[in-house]
Coordinates of C-alpha atoms in Angstrom, one line a residue:
X4 CA 9.0 -28.5 62.0
X5 CA 5.7 -27.8 63.7
X6 CA 7.4 -25.4 66.2
X7 CA 9.2 -23.6 63.5
X8 CA 5.9 -23.2 61.6
X9 CA 4.0 -21.7 64.7
X10 CA 7.0 -19.4 65.3
X11 CA 6.9 -18.1 61.7
X12 CA 3.2 -17.5 61.9
X13 CA 3.6 -15.5 65.2
X14 CA 6.3 -13.3 63.7
X15 CA 4.1 -12.6 60.6
X16 CA 1.2 -11.7 62.8
X17 CA 3.3 -9.3 64.8
X18 CA 4.6 -7.6 61.6
X19 CA 1.1 -7.2 60.3
X20 CA 0.0 -5.7 63.6
X21 CA 2.9 -3.4 63.7
X22 CA 2.2 -2.2 60.2
X23 CA -1.4 -1.6 60.9
X24 CA -0.5 0.4 64.1
X25 CA 2.0 2.5 62.1
X26 CA -0.6 3.2 59.5
X27 CA -3.1 4.1 62.1
X28 CA -0.7 6.6 63.7
X29 CA 0.1 8.0 60.2
X30 CA -3.7 8.4 59.6
X31 CA -4.4 9.8 63.1
X32 CA -1.2 11.5 64.4
X33 CA -1.3 12.6 68.1
X34 CA -2.6 16.1 68.8
X35 CA 0.0 18.9 68.9
X36 CA 0.7 20.2 72.4
X37 CA -0.5 23.7 73.2
X38 CA 2.2 25.9 74.8
X39 CA 0.8 28.4 77.5
X40 CA 3.1 30.9 79.4
X41 CA 1.9 32.2 82.7
X42 CA 3.6 35.4 83.9
X43 CA 3.2 36.7 87.4
X44 CA 4.2 40.3 88.3
X45 CA 4.9 39.1 91.9
X46 CA 6.4 35.8 93.1
X47 CA 4.2 32.7 92.2
X48 CA 4.6 31.4 95.7
X49 CA 2.1 33.9 97.1
X50 CA -1.1 32.1 98.2
X51 CA -3.3 34.0 95.8
X52 CA -0.9 33.4 92.8
X53 CA -0.6 29.8 93.7
X54 CA -4.4 29.4 93.8
X55 CA -4.9 31.2 90.5
X56 CA -2.2 29.0 88.9
X57 CA -3.8 25.9 90.2
X58 CA -7.2 27.0 88.8
X59 CA -5.8 27.7 85.4
X60 CA -3.9 24.4 85.0
X61 CA -6.7 22.2 86.4
X62 CA -9.3 23.7 84.2
X63 CA -7.2 23.7 81.0
X64 CA -6.2 20.1 81.4
X65 CA -9.7 19.2 82.1
X66 CA -11.3 21.0 79.1
X67 CA -8.5 20.6 76.5
X68 CA -8.8 17.6 74.0
X69 CA -5.0 17.5 73.5
X70 CA -1.9 18.0 75.7
X71 CA -1.1 21.4 77.3
X72 CA 2.4 22.4 78.2
X73 CA 2.8 25.1 80.9
X74 CA 5.6 27.6 81.4
X75 CA 5.7 29.9 84.4
X76 CA 7.7 33.1 85.1
X77 CA 7.5 35.7 87.7
X78 CA 9.0 39.2 88.0
X79 CA 8.9 39.5 91.9
X80 CA 8.3 43.2 91.5
X81 CA 7.9 43.9 95.2
X82 CA 11.5 42.9 95.9
X83 CA 12.9 44.2 92.6
X84 CA 11.1 47.4 91.8
X85 CA 14.0 49.1 89.7
X86 CA 12.8 49.7 86.1
X87 CA 16.1 48.4 84.9
X88 CA 15.1 45.0 86.2
X89 CA 11.9 45.3 84.1
X90 CA 14.1 45.6 80.9
X91 CA 16.3 42.7 82.0
X92 CA 13.1 40.7 82.6
X93 CA 11.8 41.4 79.1
X94 CA 15.2 40.5 77.5
X95 CA 15.3 37.3 79.5
X96 CA 11.9 36.3 78.3
X97 CA 12.7 37.2 74.7
X98 CA 15.8 35.1 74.6
X99 CA 14.4 32.2 76.6
X100 CA 11.3 31.7 74.5
X101 CA 12.7 32.7 71.1
X102 CA 12.6 29.1 69.8
X103 CA 9.4 28.2 71.7
X104 CA 6.1 28.3 69.7
X105 CA 3.9 29.8 72.3
X106 CA 0.2 29.7 71.7
X107 CA -0.9 32.0 74.5
X108 CA 0.3 34.2 77.3
X109 CA -1.6 34.7 80.6
X110 CA -0.4 37.7 82.7
X111 CA -1.3 38.0 86.4
X112 CA -1.0 41.8 87.3
X113 CA -1.4 42.9 90.9
X114 CA 0.4 46.3 91.1
X115 CA 0.4 48.4 87.9
X116 CA 0.0 48.0 84.1
X117 CA 3.2 49.4 82.9
X118 CA 5.1 46.1 82.6
X119 CA 1.9 44.4 81.4
X120 CA 1.8 46.7 78.4
X121 CA 5.4 46.3 77.6
X122 CA 5.8 42.4 77.9
X123 CA 3.9 41.3 74.8
X124 CA 6.5 43.2 72.7
X125 CA 9.1 40.6 73.9
X126 CA 7.3 38.0 72.0
X127 CA 5.9 37.7 68.5
X128 CA 3.5 40.5 67.7
X129 CA 0.4 38.4 67.1
X130 CA 0.8 36.3 70.4
X131 CA -2.7 36.3 72.1
X132 CA -2.6 37.7 75.7
X133 CA -5.1 37.3 78.5
X134 CA -4.7 39.6 81.5
X135 CA -5.8 38.7 85.0
X136 CA -5.7 42.0 87.0
X137 CA -6.4 42.2 90.7
X138 CA -6.5 45.7 92.0
X139 CA -8.7 48.9 91.9
X140 CA -6.5 51.0 89.6
X141 CA -8.1 52.5 86.5
X142 CA -7.4 50.6 83.2
X143 CA -4.9 52.4 81.1
X144 CA -5.0 49.8 78.2
X145 CA -6.4 51.2 74.9
X146 CA -9.6 49.5 73.8
X147 CA -8.4 49.0 70.3
X148 CA -5.7 46.5 71.2
X149 CA -7.0 43.4 69.3
X150 CA -4.4 41.2 71.0
X151 CA -5.7 41.6 74.4
X152 CA -8.5 40.5 76.6
X153 CA -8.9 39.4 80.2
X154 CA -10.5 39.9 83.6
X155 CA -10.3 43.0 85.8
X156 CA -11.2 41.9 89.3
X157 CA -11.9 44.5 91.8
X158 CA -12.3 44.0 95.5
X159 CA -15.8 43.7 96.8
X160 CA -15.6 46.5 99.3
X161 CA -19.4 47.1 99.6
X162 CA -20.0 43.3 100.0
X163 CA -17.5 43.0 102.7
X164 CA -18.8 45.9 104.8
X165 CA -22.3 44.3 104.5
X166 CA -20.7 41.1 105.5
X167 CA -19.2 42.8 108.7
X168 CA -22.5 44.5 109.8
X169 CA -24.5 41.3 109.3
X170 CA -22.2 39.2 111.4
X171 CA -21.5 42.0 114.0
X172 CA -24.5 44.5 113.9
X173 CA -23.2 46.1 117.0
X174 CA -20.1 47.5 115.2
X175 CA -19.8 51.2 115.6
X176 CA -16.0 51.7 114.5
X177 CA -14.2 50.3 111.6
X178 CA -10.4 50.7 111.6
X179 CA -9.0 50.3 108.0
X180 CA -5.4 49.3 107.7
X181 CA -3.8 50.2 104.3
X182 CA -0.7 51.1 102.5
X183 CA 0.6 54.0 100.5
X184 CA 1.4 52.6 97.1
X185 CA -0.6 53.7 94.1
X186 CA -2.5 50.4 94.1
X187 CA -3.1 50.7 97.9
X188 CA -4.3 54.2 97.6
X189 CA -6.7 53.3 94.8
X190 CA -8.4 50.7 97.0
X191 CA -8.4 53.0 100.0
X192 CA -10.1 55.7 98.0
X193 CA -12.9 53.1 97.1
X194 CA -13.2 52.3 100.7
X195 CA -13.5 56.1 101.7
X196 CA -16.2 56.4 99.1
X197 CA -18.2 53.4 100.2
X198 CA -17.9 54.4 103.9
X199 CA -19.8 57.7 103.3
X200 CA -23.0 55.9 102.9
X201 CA -22.6 54.1 106.3
X202 CA -24.5 56.2 108.9
X203 CA -23.7 55.8 112.5
X204 CA -20.4 54.1 111.9
X205 CA -16.9 55.8 112.3
X206 CA -14.2 54.9 109.9
X207 CA -10.7 55.4 110.9
X208 CA -7.8 54.9 108.4
X209 CA -4.4 53.8 109.6
X210 CA -2.2 54.6 106.7
X211 CA 0.2 57.0 108.4
X212 CA 1.6 54.5 110.9
X213 CA 4.5 52.1 110.5
X214 CA 3.3 48.5 110.5
X215 CA 5.0 47.6 113.8
X216 CA 2.9 50.4 115.4
X217 CA -0.2 49.1 113.8
X218 CA 0.4 45.6 115.3
X219 CA 0.8 47.1 118.7
X220 CA -2.2 49.4 118.6
X221 CA -4.4 46.5 117.3
X222 CA -3.9 44.6 120.5
X223 CA -6.0 47.1 122.6
X224 CA -8.9 48.1 120.5
X225 CA -12.2 48.2 122.4
X226 CA -15.4 46.3 121.9
X227 CA -17.7 47.6 119.1
X228 CA -14.6 47.9 116.8
X229 CA -13.4 45.7 113.8
X230 CA -10.3 45.8 111.7
X231 CA -10.5 45.8 107.9
X232 CA -7.3 44.9 106.2
X233 CA -6.9 46.6 102.9
X234 CA -3.8 45.9 100.6
X235 CA -0.5 46.9 102.0
X236 CA 2.3 46.8 99.4
X237 CA 4.4 49.5 101.3
X238 CA 3.8 51.5 104.6
X239 CA 4.4 55.0 105.4
X240 CA 8.1 54.4 106.0
X241 CA 8.5 52.9 102.4
X242 CA 9.1 49.3 103.7
X243 CA 7.7 46.7 101.3
X244 CA 5.2 44.2 102.5
X245 CA 3.0 41.3 101.4
X246 CA -0.5 41.6 102.6
X247 CA -0.4 37.8 103.5
X248 CA 2.4 38.5 105.9
X249 CA 0.6 41.4 107.6
X250 CA -2.5 39.2 108.0
X251 CA -0.3 36.4 109.6
X252 CA 1.0 38.9 112.1
X253 CA -2.0 41.1 112.8
X254 CA -4.9 38.7 113.2
X255 CA -3.6 36.4 116.0
X256 CA -2.8 39.2 118.4
X257 CA -5.6 41.7 117.6
X258 CA -8.1 42.3 120.2
X259 CA -11.0 42.5 117.7
X260 CA -11.9 40.4 114.5
X261 CA -10.0 41.2 111.4
X262 CA -11.9 41.2 108.0
X263 CA -10.2 40.7 104.6
X264 CA -11.1 40.9 101.0
X265 CA -9.0 38.0 99.5
X266 CA -9.5 34.4 100.1
X267 CA -5.7 33.8 100.4
X268 CA -5.7 35.8 103.6
X269 CA -8.1 33.5 105.4
X270 CA -6.5 30.8 107.6
X271 CA -4.1 32.9 109.6
X272 CA -6.7 34.0 112.2
X273 CA -8.6 36.5 110.0
X274 CA -12.3 36.1 110.1
X275 CA -13.3 36.6 106.4
X276 CA -15.5 38.8 104.2
X277 CA -16.8 38.9 100.6
X278 CA -13.5 37.8 99.3
X279 CA -11.9 37.2 95.8
X280 CA -11.8 33.5 95.2
X281 CA -8.4 33.3 93.6
X282 CA -8.9 29.6 92.5
X283 CA -12.2 30.5 90.9
X284 CA -10.6 33.5 89.2
X285 CA -8.0 31.1 87.7
X286 CA -10.7 28.9 86.4
X287 CA -12.5 31.8 84.7
X288 CA -9.2 32.9 83.2
X289 CA -8.7 29.3 81.9
X290 CA -12.1 29.4 80.2
X291 CA -11.1 32.6 78.3
X292 CA -7.7 30.9 77.4
X293 CA -9.6 27.8 76.2
X294 CA -11.7 30.0 73.8
X295 CA -8.4 31.5 72.5
X296 CA -6.8 28.1 72.1
X297 CA -9.8 26.8 70.2
X298 CA -9.4 29.6 67.5
X299 CA -11.4 32.5 68.8
X300 CA -9.4 35.8 68.3
X301 CA -8.9 37.4 71.7
X302 CA -10.1 40.7 70.2
X303 CA -13.5 39.0 69.9
X304 CA -13.5 37.9 73.5
X305 CA -15.1 40.7 75.7
X306 CA -13.1 42.0 78.7
X307 CA -14.7 41.1 82.0
X308 CA -14.9 43.6 84.7
X309 CA -15.8 41.9 88.0
X310 CA -16.4 43.3 91.6
X311 CA -18.3 40.4 93.1
X312 CA -16.9 38.6 96.0
X313 CA -17.6 35.2 97.7
X314 CA -18.9 35.3 101.4
X315 CA -16.3 33.2 103.1
X316 CA -15.4 32.8 106.8
X317 CA -12.9 30.8 109.0
X318 CA -14.9 28.5 111.3
X319 CA -12.1 28.7 113.9
X320 CA -12.3 32.5 114.0
X321 CA -16.1 32.4 114.3
X322 CA -15.6 30.3 117.5
X323 CA -12.8 32.4 118.7
X324 CA -15.0 35.6 118.7
X325 CA -18.2 33.7 119.6
X326 CA -20.1 34.8 116.5
X327 CA -23.2 33.1 115.3
X328 CA -22.9 31.2 112.0
X329 CA -26.6 31.8 111.3
X330 CA -25.9 35.5 110.6
X331 CA -23.8 34.7 107.6
X332 CA -25.3 34.6 104.1
X333 CA -26.8 31.4 103.1
X334 CA -24.3 30.8 100.4
X335 CA -21.2 31.4 102.6
X336 CA -18.2 29.1 102.3
X337 CA -17.1 28.0 105.7
X338 CA -13.4 27.0 105.8
X339 CA -11.6 24.7 108.4
X340 CA -14.7 23.3 109.8
X341 CA -14.3 19.7 111.0
X342 CA -16.8 17.6 109.2
X343 CA -16.7 13.9 110.3
X344 CA -19.7 11.6 110.1
X345 CA -18.1 9.3 112.6
X346 CA -17.3 12.0 115.1
X347 CA -20.9 13.4 114.8
X348 CA -22.7 10.1 115.0
X349 CA -20.2 7.7 116.7
X350 CA -22.6 6.4 119.3
X351 CA -25.5 5.9 117.0
X352 CA -23.3 4.1 114.4
X353 CA -21.9 1.7 117.1
X354 CA -25.4 1.0 118.5
X355 CA -26.8 0.2 115.1
X356 CA -23.9 -2.0 114.3
X357 CA -24.0 -3.6 117.7
X358 CA -27.8 -4.3 117.4
X359 CA -27.6 -5.7 113.9
X360 CA -24.6 -7.9 114.8
X361 CA -26.4 -9.1 118.0
X362 CA -29.5 -10.1 116.0
X363 CA -27.6 -11.8 113.3
X364 CA -25.5 -13.8 115.7
X365 CA -28.6 -14.8 117.8
X366 CA -30.7 -15.9 114.8
X367 CA -27.9 -18.0 113.4
X368 CA -27.2 -19.5 116.8
X369 CA -30.9 -20.5 117.2
X370 CA -31.1 -22.1 113.7
X371 CA -28.0 -24.1 114.5
X372 CA -29.4 -25.2 117.9
X373 CA -32.7 -26.2 116.3
X374 CA -30.9 -28.6 113.9
X375 CA -29.1 -30.3 116.8
X376 CA -30.4 -32.5 119.4
X377 CA -31.9 -31.0 122.5
X378 CA -29.4 -32.5 124.8
X379 CA -27.8 -29.1 125.7
X380 CA -30.8 -27.7 127.6
X381 CA -28.7 -25.1 129.5
X382 CA -27.4 -23.6 126.3
X383 CA -30.8 -23.3 124.9
X384 CA -32.1 -21.5 128.0
X385 CA -29.1 -19.0 127.6
X386 CA -29.9 -18.4 123.9
X387 CA -33.6 -17.7 124.7
X388 CA -32.7 -15.3 127.4
X389 CA -30.4 -13.4 125.0
X390 CA -33.2 -13.4 122.3
X391 CA -35.5 -11.8 124.8
X392 CA -33.1 -9.0 125.3
X393 CA -32.7 -8.6 121.5
X394 CA -36.5 -8.4 121.2
X395 CA -36.5 -5.6 123.8
X396 CA -33.9 -3.7 121.9
X397 CA -36.0 -4.2 118.7
X398 CA -39.1 -2.9 120.5
X399 CA -37.2 0.2 121.6
X400 CA -36.6 1.1 118.0
X401 CA -40.5 1.4 117.6
X402 CA -40.6 3.7 120.8
X403 CA -38.1 6.2 119.3
X404 CA -40.9 8.8 118.7
X405 CA -42.2 8.3 122.3
X406 CA -38.8 8.8 123.8
X407 CA -38.4 12.0 121.6
X408 CA -41.7 13.4 122.8
X409 CA -41.0 12.5 126.5
X410 CA -37.5 14.1 126.4
X411 CA -38.4 17.2 124.3
X412 CA -40.6 18.6 127.0
X413 CA -38.0 18.7 129.9
X414 CA -35.2 19.7 127.6
X415 CA -37.3 22.4 126.1
X416 CA -38.0 23.7 129.6
X417 CA -34.4 23.5 130.6
X418 CA -33.4 25.6 127.5
X419 CA -36.1 28.3 128.3
X420 CA -35.1 28.5 131.9
X421 CA -31.4 28.8 130.9
X422 CA -32.1 31.6 128.6
X423 CA -34.2 33.4 131.3
X424 CA -31.4 32.9 133.8
X425 CA -28.9 34.5 131.3
X426 CA -31.2 37.5 130.9
X427 CA -31.4 38.0 134.7
X428 CA -27.6 37.7 135.0
X429 CA -27.0 40.4 132.5
X430 CA -28.6 43.0 134.7
X431 CA -26.5 45.1 137.1
X432 CA -28.1 43.6 140.1
X433 CA -29.4 40.2 139.3
X434 CA -32.6 39.0 141.1
X435 CA -31.0 36.0 143.1
X436 CA -34.4 34.8 144.3
X437 CA -35.7 34.5 140.7
X438 CA -32.4 32.7 139.6
X439 CA -32.7 30.2 142.5
X440 CA -36.2 29.5 141.4
X441 CA -35.1 29.0 137.8
X442 CA -32.2 26.6 139.0
X443 CA -34.8 24.6 141.0
X444 CA -37.0 24.3 137.8
X445 CA -34.0 23.2 135.8
X446 CA -33.1 20.6 138.5
X447 CA -36.7 19.3 138.4
X448 CA -36.8 19.0 134.6
X449 CA -33.3 17.4 134.6
X450 CA -34.6 14.7 137.0
X451 CA -37.7 14.2 134.9
X452 CA -35.6 13.6 131.8
X453 CA -33.3 11.3 133.7
X454 CA -36.3 9.3 134.8
X455 CA -37.4 8.8 131.3
X456 CA -33.9 7.6 130.3
X457 CA -33.7 5.3 133.2
X458 CA -37.0 3.7 132.2
X459 CA -35.7 3.2 128.7
X460 CA -32.3 1.9 129.8
X461 CA -34.0 -0.6 132.1
X462 CA -35.8 -2.1 129.2
X463 CA -32.5 -2.5 127.4
X464 CA -30.6 -4.3 130.1
X465 CA -30.0 -8.0 130.2
X466 CA -31.4 -9.6 133.3
X467 CA -32.9 -12.7 134.8
X468 CA -36.4 -12.9 135.9
X469 CA -36.8 -11.4 139.3
X470 CA -40.0 -12.0 141.4
X471 CA -41.2 -8.8 143.1
X472 CA -44.4 -6.9 144.1
X473 CA -45.8 -5.1 141.2
X474 CA -48.5 -2.4 140.8
X475 CA -50.2 -3.8 137.7
X476 CA -52.1 -0.5 137.2
X477 CA -48.8 1.6 137.0
X478 CA -47.2 -1.1 134.8
X479 CA -50.1 -0.9 132.3
X480 CA -50.3 2.9 132.3
X481 CA -46.5 3.3 131.7
X482 CA -46.6 0.7 128.9
X483 CA -49.6 2.2 127.2
X484 CA -47.8 5.7 127.4
X485 CA -44.7 4.3 125.7
X486 CA -46.8 2.9 122.8
X487 CA -49.2 5.8 122.4
X488 CA -47.0 7.9 120.2
X489 CA -46.5 5.0 117.7
X490 CA -50.2 4.1 117.8
X491 CA -51.0 7.8 116.9
X492 CA -48.6 7.6 113.9
X493 CA -50.4 4.5 112.7
X494 CA -53.9 5.9 113.2
X495 CA -54.7 3.5 116.0
X496 CA -56.9 4.5 119.0
X497 CA -55.4 3.0 122.2
X498 CA -57.7 2.5 125.2
X499 CA -56.8 1.4 128.7
X500 CA -59.6 0.0 130.8
X501 CA -59.2 -1.1 134.4
X502 CA -60.8 -0.8 137.9
X503 CA -59.9 1.8 140.4
X504 CA -58.3 -0.7 142.7
X505 CA -56.3 -3.8 142.0
X506 CA -54.3 -6.1 144.3
X507 CA -50.5 -6.2 143.7
X508 CA -49.1 -8.7 141.2
X509 CA -46.1 -11.0 141.5
X510 CA -43.5 -10.9 138.7
X511 CA -40.7 -9.1 137.0
X512 CA -41.6 -5.6 135.7
X513 CA -39.4 -5.4 132.8
X514 CA -40.3 -8.8 131.2
X515 CA -43.9 -8.3 131.7
X516 CA -43.7 -4.8 130.2
X517 CA -42.0 -6.6 127.2
X518 CA -44.9 -9.0 126.9
X519 CA -47.5 -6.3 127.0
X520 CA -45.6 -4.1 124.5
X521 CA -45.3 -7.0 122.1
X522 CA -49.0 -7.8 122.3
X523 CA -49.9 -4.1 121.6
X524 CA -47.5 -3.9 118.6
X525 CA -48.7 -7.2 117.2
X526 CA -52.3 -5.8 117.4
X527 CA -51.3 -2.6 115.6
X528 CA -49.5 -4.8 112.9
X529 CA -52.6 -6.9 112.5
X530 CA -54.7 -3.8 111.6
X531 CA -52.5 -2.5 108.6
X532 CA -55.5 -3.3 106.2
X533 CA -58.2 -2.1 108.6
X534 CA -59.7 1.3 107.8
X535 CA -58.1 4.0 110.0
X536 CA -61.3 5.2 111.5
X537 CA -61.8 1.6 112.8
X538 CA -58.4 0.9 114.3
X539 CA -58.7 0.2 117.9
X540 CA -56.8 -1.6 120.6
X541 CA -58.2 -2.1 124.1
X542 CA -56.0 -3.1 127.0
X543 CA -58.1 -4.4 129.7
X544 CA -56.8 -5.1 133.2
X545 CA -58.9 -7.1 135.8
X546 CA -59.3 -10.0 138.2
X547 CA -60.6 -13.4 137.5
X548 CA -63.0 -15.4 139.6
X549 CA -60.3 -17.6 141.0
X550 CA -58.3 -14.6 142.4
X551 CA -55.7 -14.2 139.6
X552 CA -55.0 -11.0 137.8
X553 CA -55.8 -10.9 134.1
X554 CA -54.7 -8.7 131.2
X555 CA -56.2 -8.7 127.7
X556 CA -55.3 -6.9 124.5
X557 CA -58.0 -6.7 121.8
X558 CA -57.6 -5.5 118.3
X559 CA -59.8 -5.3 115.2
X560 CA -57.3 -6.9 112.8
X561 CA -57.4 -9.7 110.4
X562 CA -57.9 -12.2 113.1
X563 CA -56.4 -15.8 113.5
X564 CA -57.7 -19.1 112.2
X565 CA -58.4 -22.0 114.6
X566 CA -55.4 -23.8 113.2
X567 CA -53.1 -20.8 113.8
X568 CA -54.4 -20.3 117.3
X569 CA -53.1 -23.9 118.2
X570 CA -49.5 -23.1 117.0
X571 CA -49.3 -19.4 117.6
X572 CA -47.0 -19.6 120.7
X573 CA -44.7 -22.2 119.2
X574 CA -41.1 -20.9 118.2
X575 CA -40.7 -19.8 114.6
X576 CA -44.4 -20.0 113.8
X577 CA -45.6 -16.6 112.4
X578 CA -48.5 -15.3 110.3
X579 CA -46.5 -12.1 109.4
X580 CA -44.8 -12.0 105.9
X581 CA -41.5 -10.8 107.5
X582 CA -41.9 -12.1 111.1
X583 CA -39.4 -14.3 112.9
X584 CA -41.9 -16.1 115.0
X585 CA -40.2 -15.5 118.3
X586 CA -42.1 -12.6 119.8
X587 CA -45.2 -14.6 121.0
X588 CA -43.0 -17.7 121.8
X589 CA -40.9 -15.6 124.2
X590 CA -44.0 -13.9 125.6
X591 CA -45.5 -17.4 126.3
X592 CA -42.3 -18.6 128.0
X593 CA -42.2 -15.4 130.3
X594 CA -45.8 -15.8 131.4
X595 CA -45.3 -19.5 132.1
X596 CA -42.2 -18.7 134.2
X597 CA -44.4 -16.3 136.2
X598 CA -46.9 -19.1 136.9
X599 CA -49.6 -17.7 134.6
X600 CA -51.2 -18.8 131.4
X601 CA -51.4 -17.0 128.0
X602 CA -53.9 -17.7 125.1
X603 CA -55.5 -16.1 122.1
X604 CA -59.2 -15.8 121.2
X605 CA -61.0 -14.6 118.1
X606 CA -63.3 -11.5 118.5
X607 CA -66.8 -12.0 117.0
X608 CA -66.8 -8.7 115.1
X609 CA -63.3 -9.4 113.9
X610 CA -59.8 -9.3 115.2
X611 CA -58.0 -11.1 118.0
X612 CA -57.8 -10.9 121.8
X613 CA -54.7 -12.0 123.7
X614 CA -55.1 -12.8 127.4
X615 CA -52.6 -13.7 130.0
X616 CA -53.0 -14.2 133.8
X617 CA -50.6 -13.5 136.7
X618 CA -50.7 -14.6 140.3
X619 CA -51.4 -12.1 143.1
X620 CA -48.5 -11.0 145.4
X621 CA -47.8 -12.7 148.6
X622 CA -44.9 -12.0 150.9
X623 CA -43.7 -15.5 150.9
X624 CA -43.3 -15.5 147.0
X625 CA -40.6 -12.8 146.7
X626 CA -37.4 -14.0 145.1
X627 CA -36.0 -15.3 141.8
X628 CA -38.5 -16.7 139.2
X629 CA -37.6 -19.9 137.3
X630 CA -35.3 -19.4 134.3
X631 CA -36.9 -18.7 130.9
X632 CA -36.7 -21.9 129.0

């Protein structure tokens, strides 16, 4: 009984829900779909038509609050020019859409206006019509036609010629390839008119040649010449063409760059120009269509006459003709340019990821080792050696500005010498003596840059402590040089004091350099709150009374308390908010492995001095040092 009662309640609830849903649909019926017919005078498969169709559909679907249903027809007038076919096409449209309640027609016209004026009669007399016209023919449409509006897009001839001469200022001859149809001749007339204002440039018009002859002649054009492809609907022999097909054949084999005025022609090897962006043209047509669909009479929508183009170039063609991208307008669209963050910064990304991963693994390993007993002494030694390497890698991050400064000088010199060599080589009789001298300078600067990189890479390598004879003066000077750029950025004055003569030290150069860098950077960190005009670090190198060598690093920072001084070299003890407490512990271990000592003292005026000692070199002492433990 209980089950039947629950079932009855569920059925009642469902019926109530269905009734409410039905009432809601009655009160708020779904929006009626808008019917839009797009008619192309040529085949819709042409790249430009396909781009306009895509722009119209994308924009209308985005802006419309209700559904939009599209119908598409094309006359294909190039292949079917007989006027009888026009009548058949009109009858076909009339019969096909007799029962369709069309809300708007958009006509894309590229050749003439005759069919465009006749087609609306095939539909109901009050059907709003938007024209999209792409040619340079005069507009024959009467201005009092209240069922008409649209966009008349002209080719940006003047902008394309300016585009050419900006990109190739050495151009002295422009060969214009065009057709003989009415639309072709209208565009050529505009080019002729524009060319009259171009002083010092010869314009040659190839309109009286069959296209196969044009293809052949374009293969041997001399330097200083460019090709400008106008529209070609038919050539002098009467053969019908699509300008897209001509671009696909002409550009790859031409001996000079080919410029165009339509975005749909870029991608076949042509270079570019101030082109018509057909996708954007479709979007603009959709905006006019949206106003009509929202109730604005098309007679109240002004006709738009446009002659502006978008500067656009094919990146591959720029590379083929070795043209500088910097000469293009700043708002240029560069097509087919490979853009991959991974390809551009692959090494940098790998290094950063590897560094972060190494640090994370090392820190976790050290924390786990500290929890366990200290029975595995060998493993602990290995982990500390690894951490010493990670610390060097971390230090290198702070030296990035120094590395940049050190490398910029030789690299800049190499660039200037290379440019000078190129100038010498351009002469009829190059001065080989000067070129040899330039090459010698390039080799010297290359060796200088290589030495900087070798020093940096040496600091990054994993290695055991090696006992060898060291020039402590040179080690101190190199280390201070590395840190000086970072010190300048922090407003810290870095001073090195040492006598003219010092005996050789015994130790490992890389690890001792790591210790000294760590002490200098610790000193700079300690002076974050010190006024900039009082920030000073003094590195003092000397000799103790008992014959040992001594290095001291003094700062004017916050100083340390006596309690902190007693624990400062212990692992994981730190006075920094974000410190790990391993830098000084590693430094202490390295100095102890060298047979020296390290300690910290407070400065009477404020700050801290870190001091460490090293033994002098003796021939019998050369060899491996004890492991860092």
